[in-house]
Amino acid sequence: MSTTPQATPRRATITDVAREAGTGKTSISRYLNGEMSVLSPELRARIEAAIARLDYQPNQMARGLKRGRNRLIGMLLADLTNPYTVEVLQGVEAACHALGLMPLICHAANEVEMERRYLQLLTTYRVEGVIVNALGVREETLRPVGGGGIPAVLVDRSVDGLVADMVGLDNRAAAELGTRHLLDNGFDDIWFVVQPFEQVSSRQLREAAFREAMSAQSDPGGKNAARGHTLVLNLADAVDVERSLAELDRAIDAAAHTRDAAATGNAARVALFAANAPVALCLALHLKARYGADWQARVALLSIDDPEWAELTGVTTIRQPTYEIGYRAVEFLHERIEGVQTTARDCLLPGELIVRASTLR
Amino acid sequence: MSTTPQATPRRATITDVAREAGTGKTSISRYLNGEMSVLSPELRARIEAAIARLDYQPNQMARGLKRGRNRLIGMLLADLTNPYTVEVLQGVEAACHALGLMPLICHAANEVEMERRYLQLLTTYRVEGVIVNALGVREETLRPVGGGGIPAVLVDRSVDGLVADMVGLDNRAAAELGTRHLLDNGFDDIWFVVQPFEQVSSRQLREAAFREAMSAQSDPGGKNAARGHTLVLNLADAVDVERSLAELDRAIDAAAHTRDAAATGNAARVALFAANAPVALCLALHLKARYGADWQARVALLSIDDPEWAELTGVTTIRQPTYEIGYRAVEFLHERIEGVQTTARDCLLPGELIVRASTLR
DNA sequence: CTGTTAGCGCCTTCAC
DNA sequence: GTGAAGGCGCTAACAG
């Protein structure tokens, strides 16, 4: 046995098989496409044998070129580091499997330039459609898809000016659910922490819904009303993160002060509402570094997204129906590929509140 | 503005561009391939204009078909749920970017059947090479790659009977490093917890190295020697997990007993050495459920892999050079694609011990 | 410098 | 039933 990986020998083509089976290419093609009814059992057997002997496998590139469709769809991911993305992907894969599609996964790793390049690439490979979890910057980058380009379905976030189906979390309902949970549990200093949200629709919606829910208290602004704040955390900028966390620290310390002074049950209790898992992780790491292992005694943490460490640390979360989001996205796309022409649809799926120790006092 | 995503209009072909520019296909092709020197500035300008006007983008399928190479490589992943995988992927992507390759990511999601299907698919798409983080079951499934098939590079684990380059962690050194750390910190009841390892080379090596390191104590088996155990945790089988964890519980309780009885400093101290992050997570979740939030006071946990929650929970880890593993894998593969014919190579990269509170007493 | 010609591997009429 | 011929979009000799 050789220990040297060999160079690839030329693969057999349909012509080789035809020769080997002593017939024409047409019959081979028919065999490949399952048109068995028009093949004599005898010929069929010969073809089968020839294919096996040559270890023949049809070249999909060539087939795609000829037929004009290749059953390929693109899956453009903003950030695989986010567990959300991986979970959505599982739904996508399952649906593709079921519908006979093959997803080409492209990971932009939060870089706009990458997103652009991959989109270009998917286009030149003539994928039949694209599922886009866009970075969200601007419509511009997404020029080739949606509208006049190849069919597209947006996941998690819509993009201004881009007409396409979209599926994701019901952000308004989710943020409201979380906010109400915190209010119901008596927190009176609530910080909604979110990455820069001007460009990302889902973040916008969550933040807006948070503020509305805060305003919907029985006596907003009143003496017993909880106070809401929005804090922007730009995870891509260490300096900015530093600054924002410092602001948070001051607020937490101030609340503790109140508590010490009052020494009663009606001290200020602060809760952090993270707009997604990456933010929640950043917050948790910081709090742990600052207050030690029992940081949760000082601050409550609630997060949209339900990362694997949430259960471990007892953090309350709002779990997104990630698998279904991915699955539905593919279904939508498939319909578009098959020619459905309805107006752009939105599919908003509900999140599920998972209450853990963190927000129970 | 319409709100209905339109159907894809037919894309322009090279012939269209030639007609539009009033020239032949050859010149267009030359332009596309950057052979500017043989094009008059005037013709070149006309081509440029025509391409822009038609929004032409060359069809990669056709190019690939013609040239016989498509710059595509397959990346077969066993489990994207494992943070390790995502990190390796980042290295792969960076390297591909640098080398002008395009990775087709395929996620087997721990299903052998998926692995087989994707491999088949990659083959029929004539990718130029494959990077395989195999499920590891048997050489059989991997028939199409390595050896006589398309060039392949294995990641993390080798597969019996499959001759191919491989890159991964130096498992022996890593397991030894971890074991020694635990011994040095005075743990005397050490459990190496690992998924079924008969089929997966990296797990085998880690387990073997653990046992060896235990035997290498100054007085193995002696009165003051630490005792080592191997526990198999089949994460795919809930019942089995239950059973294994129960065994662990008994051991931990027994150790506690010893401690209570002795009521001195020389009581049995137990440490868990998880062979990878999924195992570590399973253990941590169980321990937390059983002993509450301060489970770490009862048991120490050390894990190969450094998931994001490790820092948060203070678990000691051995971090793999994941990014570099991915990067090197692509480099190896690229060399093979370019025709390098050396014997199969192994590239073992060192892990880094990250000491956290969990294993310090 | 530029265009013509012949395929790459496969599918699809259209005859036999 | 079966096969020959033409073409999908592109590239790579060849001629001019």
PDB file of C-alpha atoms in Angstrom, chain A residues 1-9 11-12 56-62 65 70-72 80-81 83 86 89-90 93 97 101-107 109 114 117-118 120-126 128 144 147-151 161 163-165 281 284-285 288 295 307-309 311-314 336 340-344, chain B residues 1-9 11-12 56-62 65 70-72 80-81 83 86 89-90 93 97 101-107 109 114 117-118 120-126 128 144 147-151 161 163-165 281 284-285 288 295 307-309 311-314 336 340-344:
ATOM      1  CA  MET A   1       0.000   0.000   0.000  1.00  0.00           C
ATOM      2  CA  SER A   2       1.356   3.361  -0.987  1.00  0.00           C
ATOM      3  CA  THR A   3       1.559   6.133   1.560  1.00  0.00           C
ATOM      4  CA  THR A   4       1.570   8.792  -1.099  1.00  0.00           C
ATOM      5  CA  PRO A   5      -1.763  10.337  -1.947  1.00  0.00           C
ATOM      6  CA  GLN A   6      -2.040   9.954  -5.693  1.00  0.00           C
ATOM      7  CA  ALA A   7      -2.869  12.558  -8.232  1.00  0.00           C
ATOM      8  CA  THR A   8      -6.412  12.547  -9.473  1.00  0.00           C
ATOM      9  CA  PRO A   9      -6.858  10.372 -12.539  1.00  0.00           C
ATOM     10  CA  ARG A  11     -12.769  10.961 -14.341  1.00  0.00           C
ATOM     11  CA  ALA A  12     -14.900   8.962 -16.696  1.00  0.00           C
ATOM     12  CA  TYR A  56     -18.754   6.988 -13.276  1.00  0.00           C
ATOM     13  CA  GLN A  57     -20.366  10.005 -11.709  1.00  0.00           C
ATOM     14  CA  PRO A  58     -22.132  12.577 -13.850  1.00  0.00           C
ATOM     15  CA  ASN A  59     -20.597  16.018 -13.865  1.00  0.00           C
ATOM     16  CA  GLN A  60     -23.064  18.381 -12.244  1.00  0.00           C
ATOM     17  CA  MET A  61     -21.406  21.432 -13.700  1.00  0.00           C
ATOM     18  CA  ALA A  62     -22.091  20.199 -17.178  1.00  0.00           C
ATOM     19  CA  LEU A  65     -24.880  24.320 -17.770  1.00  0.00           C
ATOM     20  CA  ASN A  70     -28.378  23.559 -10.877  1.00  0.00           C
ATOM     21  CA  ARG A  71     -30.379  23.186  -7.689  1.00  0.00           C
ATOM     22  CA  LEU A  72     -27.848  25.336  -5.893  1.00  0.00           C
ATOM     23  CA  LEU A  80     -21.196  32.105  12.206  1.00  0.00           C
ATOM     24  CA  THR A  81     -19.769  32.944  15.584  1.00  0.00           C
ATOM     25  CA  PRO A  83     -25.026  30.592  17.788  1.00  0.00           C
ATOM     26  CA  VAL A  86     -25.666  28.028  13.302  1.00  0.00           C
ATOM     27  CA  LEU A  89     -28.429  26.980   9.335  1.00  0.00           C
ATOM     28  CA  GLN A  90     -29.659  23.659  10.623  1.00  0.00           C
ATOM     29  CA  GLU A  93     -30.072  22.390   5.676  1.00  0.00           C
ATOM     30  CA  HIS A  97     -32.503  18.264   1.998  1.00  0.00           C
ATOM     31  CA  LEU A 101     -31.634  21.881  -2.985  1.00  0.00           C
ATOM     32  CA  MET A 102     -27.970  22.253  -2.154  1.00  0.00           C
ATOM     33  CA  PRO A 103     -26.959  25.217  -0.031  1.00  0.00           C
ATOM     34  CA  LEU A 104     -23.658  26.929  -0.682  1.00  0.00           C
ATOM     35  CA  ILE A 105     -22.736  28.421   2.627  1.00  0.00           C
ATOM     36  CA  CYS A 106     -20.878  31.706   2.565  1.00  0.00           C
ATOM     37  CA  HIS A 107     -19.603  33.317   5.700  1.00  0.00           C
ATOM     38  CA  ALA A 109     -17.549  37.126   9.041  1.00  0.00           C
ATOM     39  CA  MET A 114     -16.657  39.673   2.055  1.00  0.00           C
ATOM     40  CA  ARG A 117     -17.485  39.187  -2.877  1.00  0.00           C
ATOM     41  CA  TYR A 118     -19.562  36.181  -1.942  1.00  0.00           C
ATOM     42  CA  GLN A 120     -20.794  38.233  -6.645  1.00  0.00           C
ATOM     43  CA  LEU A 121     -19.509  34.709  -6.542  1.00  0.00           C
ATOM     44  CA  LEU A 122     -22.905  33.179  -5.948  1.00  0.00           C
ATOM     45  CA  THR A 123     -24.194  35.157  -8.860  1.00  0.00           C
ATOM     46  CA  THR A 124     -21.508  33.968 -11.223  1.00  0.00           C
ATOM     47  CA  TYR A 125     -22.153  30.406 -10.161  1.00  0.00           C
ATOM     48  CA  ARG A 126     -25.733  30.986 -11.159  1.00  0.00           C
ATOM     49  CA  GLU A 128     -31.044  29.696  -8.286  1.00  0.00           C
ATOM     50  CA  PRO A 144     -27.370  41.570  -7.482  1.00  0.00           C
ATOM     51  CA  GLY A 147     -35.822  42.904  -7.078  1.00  0.00           C
ATOM     52  CA  GLY A 148     -34.478  42.410 -10.563  1.00  0.00           C
ATOM     53  CA  GLY A 149     -31.768  39.911  -9.665  1.00  0.00           C
ATOM     54  CA  ILE A 150     -31.924  36.364  -8.416  1.00  0.00           C
ATOM     55  CA  PRO A 151     -34.677  35.420  -5.977  1.00  0.00           C
ATOM     56  CA  GLY A 161     -35.030  49.394  -0.538  1.00  0.00           C
ATOM     57  CA  VAL A 163     -37.867  44.047  -2.092  1.00  0.00           C
ATOM     58  CA  ALA A 164     -37.811  40.453  -0.943  1.00  0.00           C
ATOM     59  CA  ASP A 165     -39.472  37.957   1.318  1.00  0.00           C
ATOM     60  CA  LEU A 281     -21.883  37.461  26.584  1.00  0.00           C
ATOM     61  CA  ALA A 284     -21.700  38.779  31.472  1.00  0.00           C
ATOM     62  CA  LEU A 285     -17.948  38.629  31.017  1.00  0.00           C
ATOM     63  CA  LYS A 288     -18.031  38.696  36.207  1.00  0.00           C
ATOM     64  CA  TRP A 295     -22.212  39.029  39.854  1.00  0.00           C
ATOM     65  CA  PRO A 307     -26.940  30.431  23.824  1.00  0.00           C
ATOM     66  CA  GLU A 308     -25.684  27.206  25.349  1.00  0.00           C
ATOM     67  CA  TRP A 309     -24.199  28.970  28.336  1.00  0.00           C
ATOM     68  CA  GLU A 311     -28.714  27.428  31.167  1.00  0.00           C
ATOM     69  CA  LEU A 312     -25.312  27.007  32.752  1.00  0.00           C
ATOM     70  CA  THR A 313     -25.262  30.484  34.197  1.00  0.00           C
ATOM     71  CA  GLY A 314     -28.969  30.745  34.884  1.00  0.00           C
ATOM     72  CA  ARG A 336     -39.921  31.945  -5.641  1.00  0.00           C
ATOM     73  CA  VAL A 340     -44.443  32.311  -7.360  1.00  0.00           C
ATOM     74  CA  GLN A 341     -45.090  35.989  -7.991  1.00  0.00           C
ATOM     75  CA  THR A 342     -46.933  37.311  -4.965  1.00  0.00           C
ATOM     76  CA  THR A 343     -45.863  40.518  -3.319  1.00  0.00           C
ATOM     77  CA  ALA A 344     -43.033  40.369  -0.823  1.00  0.00           C
TER      78      ALA A 344
ATOM     79  CA  MET B   1     -41.686  50.920  -7.175  1.00  0.00           C
ATOM     80  CA  SER B   2     -43.039  47.419  -7.340  1.00  0.00           C
ATOM     81  CA  THR B   3     -43.337  45.388  -4.189  1.00  0.00           C
ATOM     82  CA  THR B   4     -43.292  42.157  -6.084  1.00  0.00           C
ATOM     83  CA  PRO B   5     -39.961  40.447  -6.386  1.00  0.00           C
ATOM     84  CA  GLN B   6     -39.570  39.853 -10.092  1.00  0.00           C
ATOM     85  CA  ALA B   7     -38.636  36.690 -11.841  1.00  0.00           C
ATOM     86  CA  THR B   8     -35.061  36.401 -12.979  1.00  0.00           C
ATOM     87  CA  PRO B   9     -34.578  37.667 -16.502  1.00  0.00           C
ATOM     88  CA  ARG B  11     -28.608  36.713 -17.938  1.00  0.00           C
ATOM     89  CA  ALA B  12     -26.387  38.031 -20.693  1.00  0.00           C
ATOM     90  CA  TYR B  56     -22.666  40.828 -17.781  1.00  0.00           C
ATOM     91  CA  GLN B  57     -21.112  38.335 -15.415  1.00  0.00           C
ATOM     92  CA  PRO B  58     -19.298  35.311 -16.743  1.00  0.00           C
ATOM     93  CA  ASN B  59     -20.837  31.972 -15.930  1.00  0.00           C
ATOM     94  CA  GLN B  60     -18.420  30.118 -13.678  1.00  0.00           C
ATOM     95  CA  MET B  61     -20.025  26.792 -14.371  1.00  0.00           C
ATOM     96  CA  ALA B  62     -19.212  27.102 -18.018  1.00  0.00           C
ATOM     97  CA  LEU B  65     -16.436  22.980 -17.447  1.00  0.00           C
ATOM     98  CA  ASN B  70     -13.141  25.498 -10.895  1.00  0.00           C
ATOM     99  CA  ARG B  71     -11.200  26.678  -7.851  1.00  0.00           C
ATOM    100  CA  LEU B  72     -13.796  25.045  -5.648  1.00  0.00           C
ATOM    101  CA  LEU B  80     -21.027  23.060  13.370  1.00  0.00           C
ATOM    102  CA  THR B  81     -22.541  23.083  16.804  1.00  0.00           C
ATOM    103  CA  PRO B  83     -17.350  25.957  18.513  1.00  0.00           C
ATOM    104  CA  VAL B  86     -16.561  27.300  13.526  1.00  0.00           C
ATOM    105  CA  LEU B  89     -13.677  27.328   9.517  1.00  0.00           C
ATOM    106  CA  GLN B  90     -12.483  30.874   9.966  1.00  0.00           C
ATOM    107  CA  GLU B  93     -11.897  30.857   4.876  1.00  0.00           C
ATOM    108  CA  HIS B  97      -9.346  33.924   0.324  1.00  0.00           C
ATOM    109  CA  LEU B 101     -10.076  29.149  -3.600  1.00  0.00           C
ATOM    110  CA  MET B 102     -13.762  28.990  -2.807  1.00  0.00           C
ATOM    111  CA  PRO B 103     -14.869  26.651  -0.045  1.00  0.00           C
ATOM    112  CA  LEU B 104     -18.152  24.836  -0.330  1.00  0.00           C
ATOM    113  CA  ILE B 105     -19.171  24.224   3.226  1.00  0.00           C
ATOM    114  CA  CYS B 106     -21.050  21.024   3.942  1.00  0.00           C
ATOM    115  CA  HIS B 107     -22.430  20.246   7.339  1.00  0.00           C
ATOM    116  CA  ALA B 109     -24.582  17.390  11.479  1.00  0.00           C
ATOM    117  CA  MET B 114     -25.272  13.180   5.336  1.00  0.00           C
ATOM    118  CA  ARG B 117     -24.291  12.399   0.474  1.00  0.00           C
ATOM    119  CA  TYR B 118     -22.244  15.540   0.671  1.00  0.00           C
ATOM    120  CA  GLN B 120     -20.907  12.385  -3.311  1.00  0.00           C
ATOM    121  CA  LEU B 121     -22.162  15.806  -4.154  1.00  0.00           C
ATOM    122  CA  LEU B 122     -18.780  17.431  -3.867  1.00  0.00           C
ATOM    123  CA  THR B 123     -17.430  14.781  -6.135  1.00  0.00           C
ATOM    124  CA  THR B 124     -20.031  15.317  -8.786  1.00  0.00           C
ATOM    125  CA  TYR B 125     -19.403  19.031  -8.654  1.00  0.00           C
ATOM    126  CA  ARG B 126     -15.797  18.237  -9.367  1.00  0.00           C
ATOM    127  CA  GLU B 128     -10.556  20.235  -6.760  1.00  0.00           C
ATOM    128  CA  PRO B 144     -14.301   8.965  -3.095  1.00  0.00           C
ATOM    129  CA  GLY B 147      -5.873   7.805  -2.114  1.00  0.00           C
ATOM    130  CA  GLY B 148      -7.127   7.376  -5.625  1.00  0.00           C
ATOM    131  CA  GLY B 149      -9.817  10.030  -5.499  1.00  0.00           C
ATOM    132  CA  ILE B 150      -9.699  13.775  -5.178  1.00  0.00           C
ATOM    133  CA  PRO B 151      -7.015  15.302  -2.977  1.00  0.00           C
ATOM    134  CA  GLY B 161      -6.877   3.192   5.819  1.00  0.00           C
ATOM    135  CA  VAL B 163      -3.964   7.960   3.040  1.00  0.00           C
ATOM    136  CA  ALA B 164      -4.042  11.743   3.254  1.00  0.00           C
ATOM    137  CA  ASP B 165      -2.426  14.745   4.864  1.00  0.00           C
ATOM    138  CA  LEU B 281     -20.799  21.431  28.626  1.00  0.00           C
ATOM    139  CA  ALA B 284     -21.131  21.368  33.672  1.00  0.00           C
ATOM    140  CA  LEU B 285     -24.866  21.395  33.083  1.00  0.00           C
ATOM    141  CA  LYS B 288     -24.945  22.609  38.109  1.00  0.00           C
ATOM    142  CA  TRP B 295     -20.897  23.222  41.880  1.00  0.00           C
ATOM    143  CA  PRO B 307     -15.631  27.593  24.362  1.00  0.00           C
ATOM    144  CA  GLU B 308     -16.918  31.081  25.007  1.00  0.00           C
ATOM    145  CA  TRP B 309     -18.503  30.126  28.279  1.00  0.00           C
ATOM    146  CA  GLU B 311     -14.068  32.324  30.783  1.00  0.00           C
ATOM    147  CA  LEU B 312     -17.514  33.103  32.098  1.00  0.00           C
ATOM    148  CA  THR B 313     -17.627  30.110  34.373  1.00  0.00           C
ATOM    149  CA  GLY B 314     -13.939  30.048  35.211  1.00  0.00           C
ATOM    150  CA  ARG B 336      -1.763  18.781  -3.378  1.00  0.00           C
ATOM    151  CA  VAL B 340       2.808  18.019  -4.812  1.00  0.00           C
ATOM    152  CA  GLN B 341       3.466  14.299  -4.468  1.00  0.00           C
ATOM    153  CA  THR B 342       5.223  13.800  -1.135  1.00  0.00           C
ATOM    154  CA  THR B 343       4.093  11.096   1.243  1.00  0.00           C
ATOM    155  CA  ALA B 344       1.167  11.869   3.512  1.00  0.00           C
TER     156      ALA B 344
END
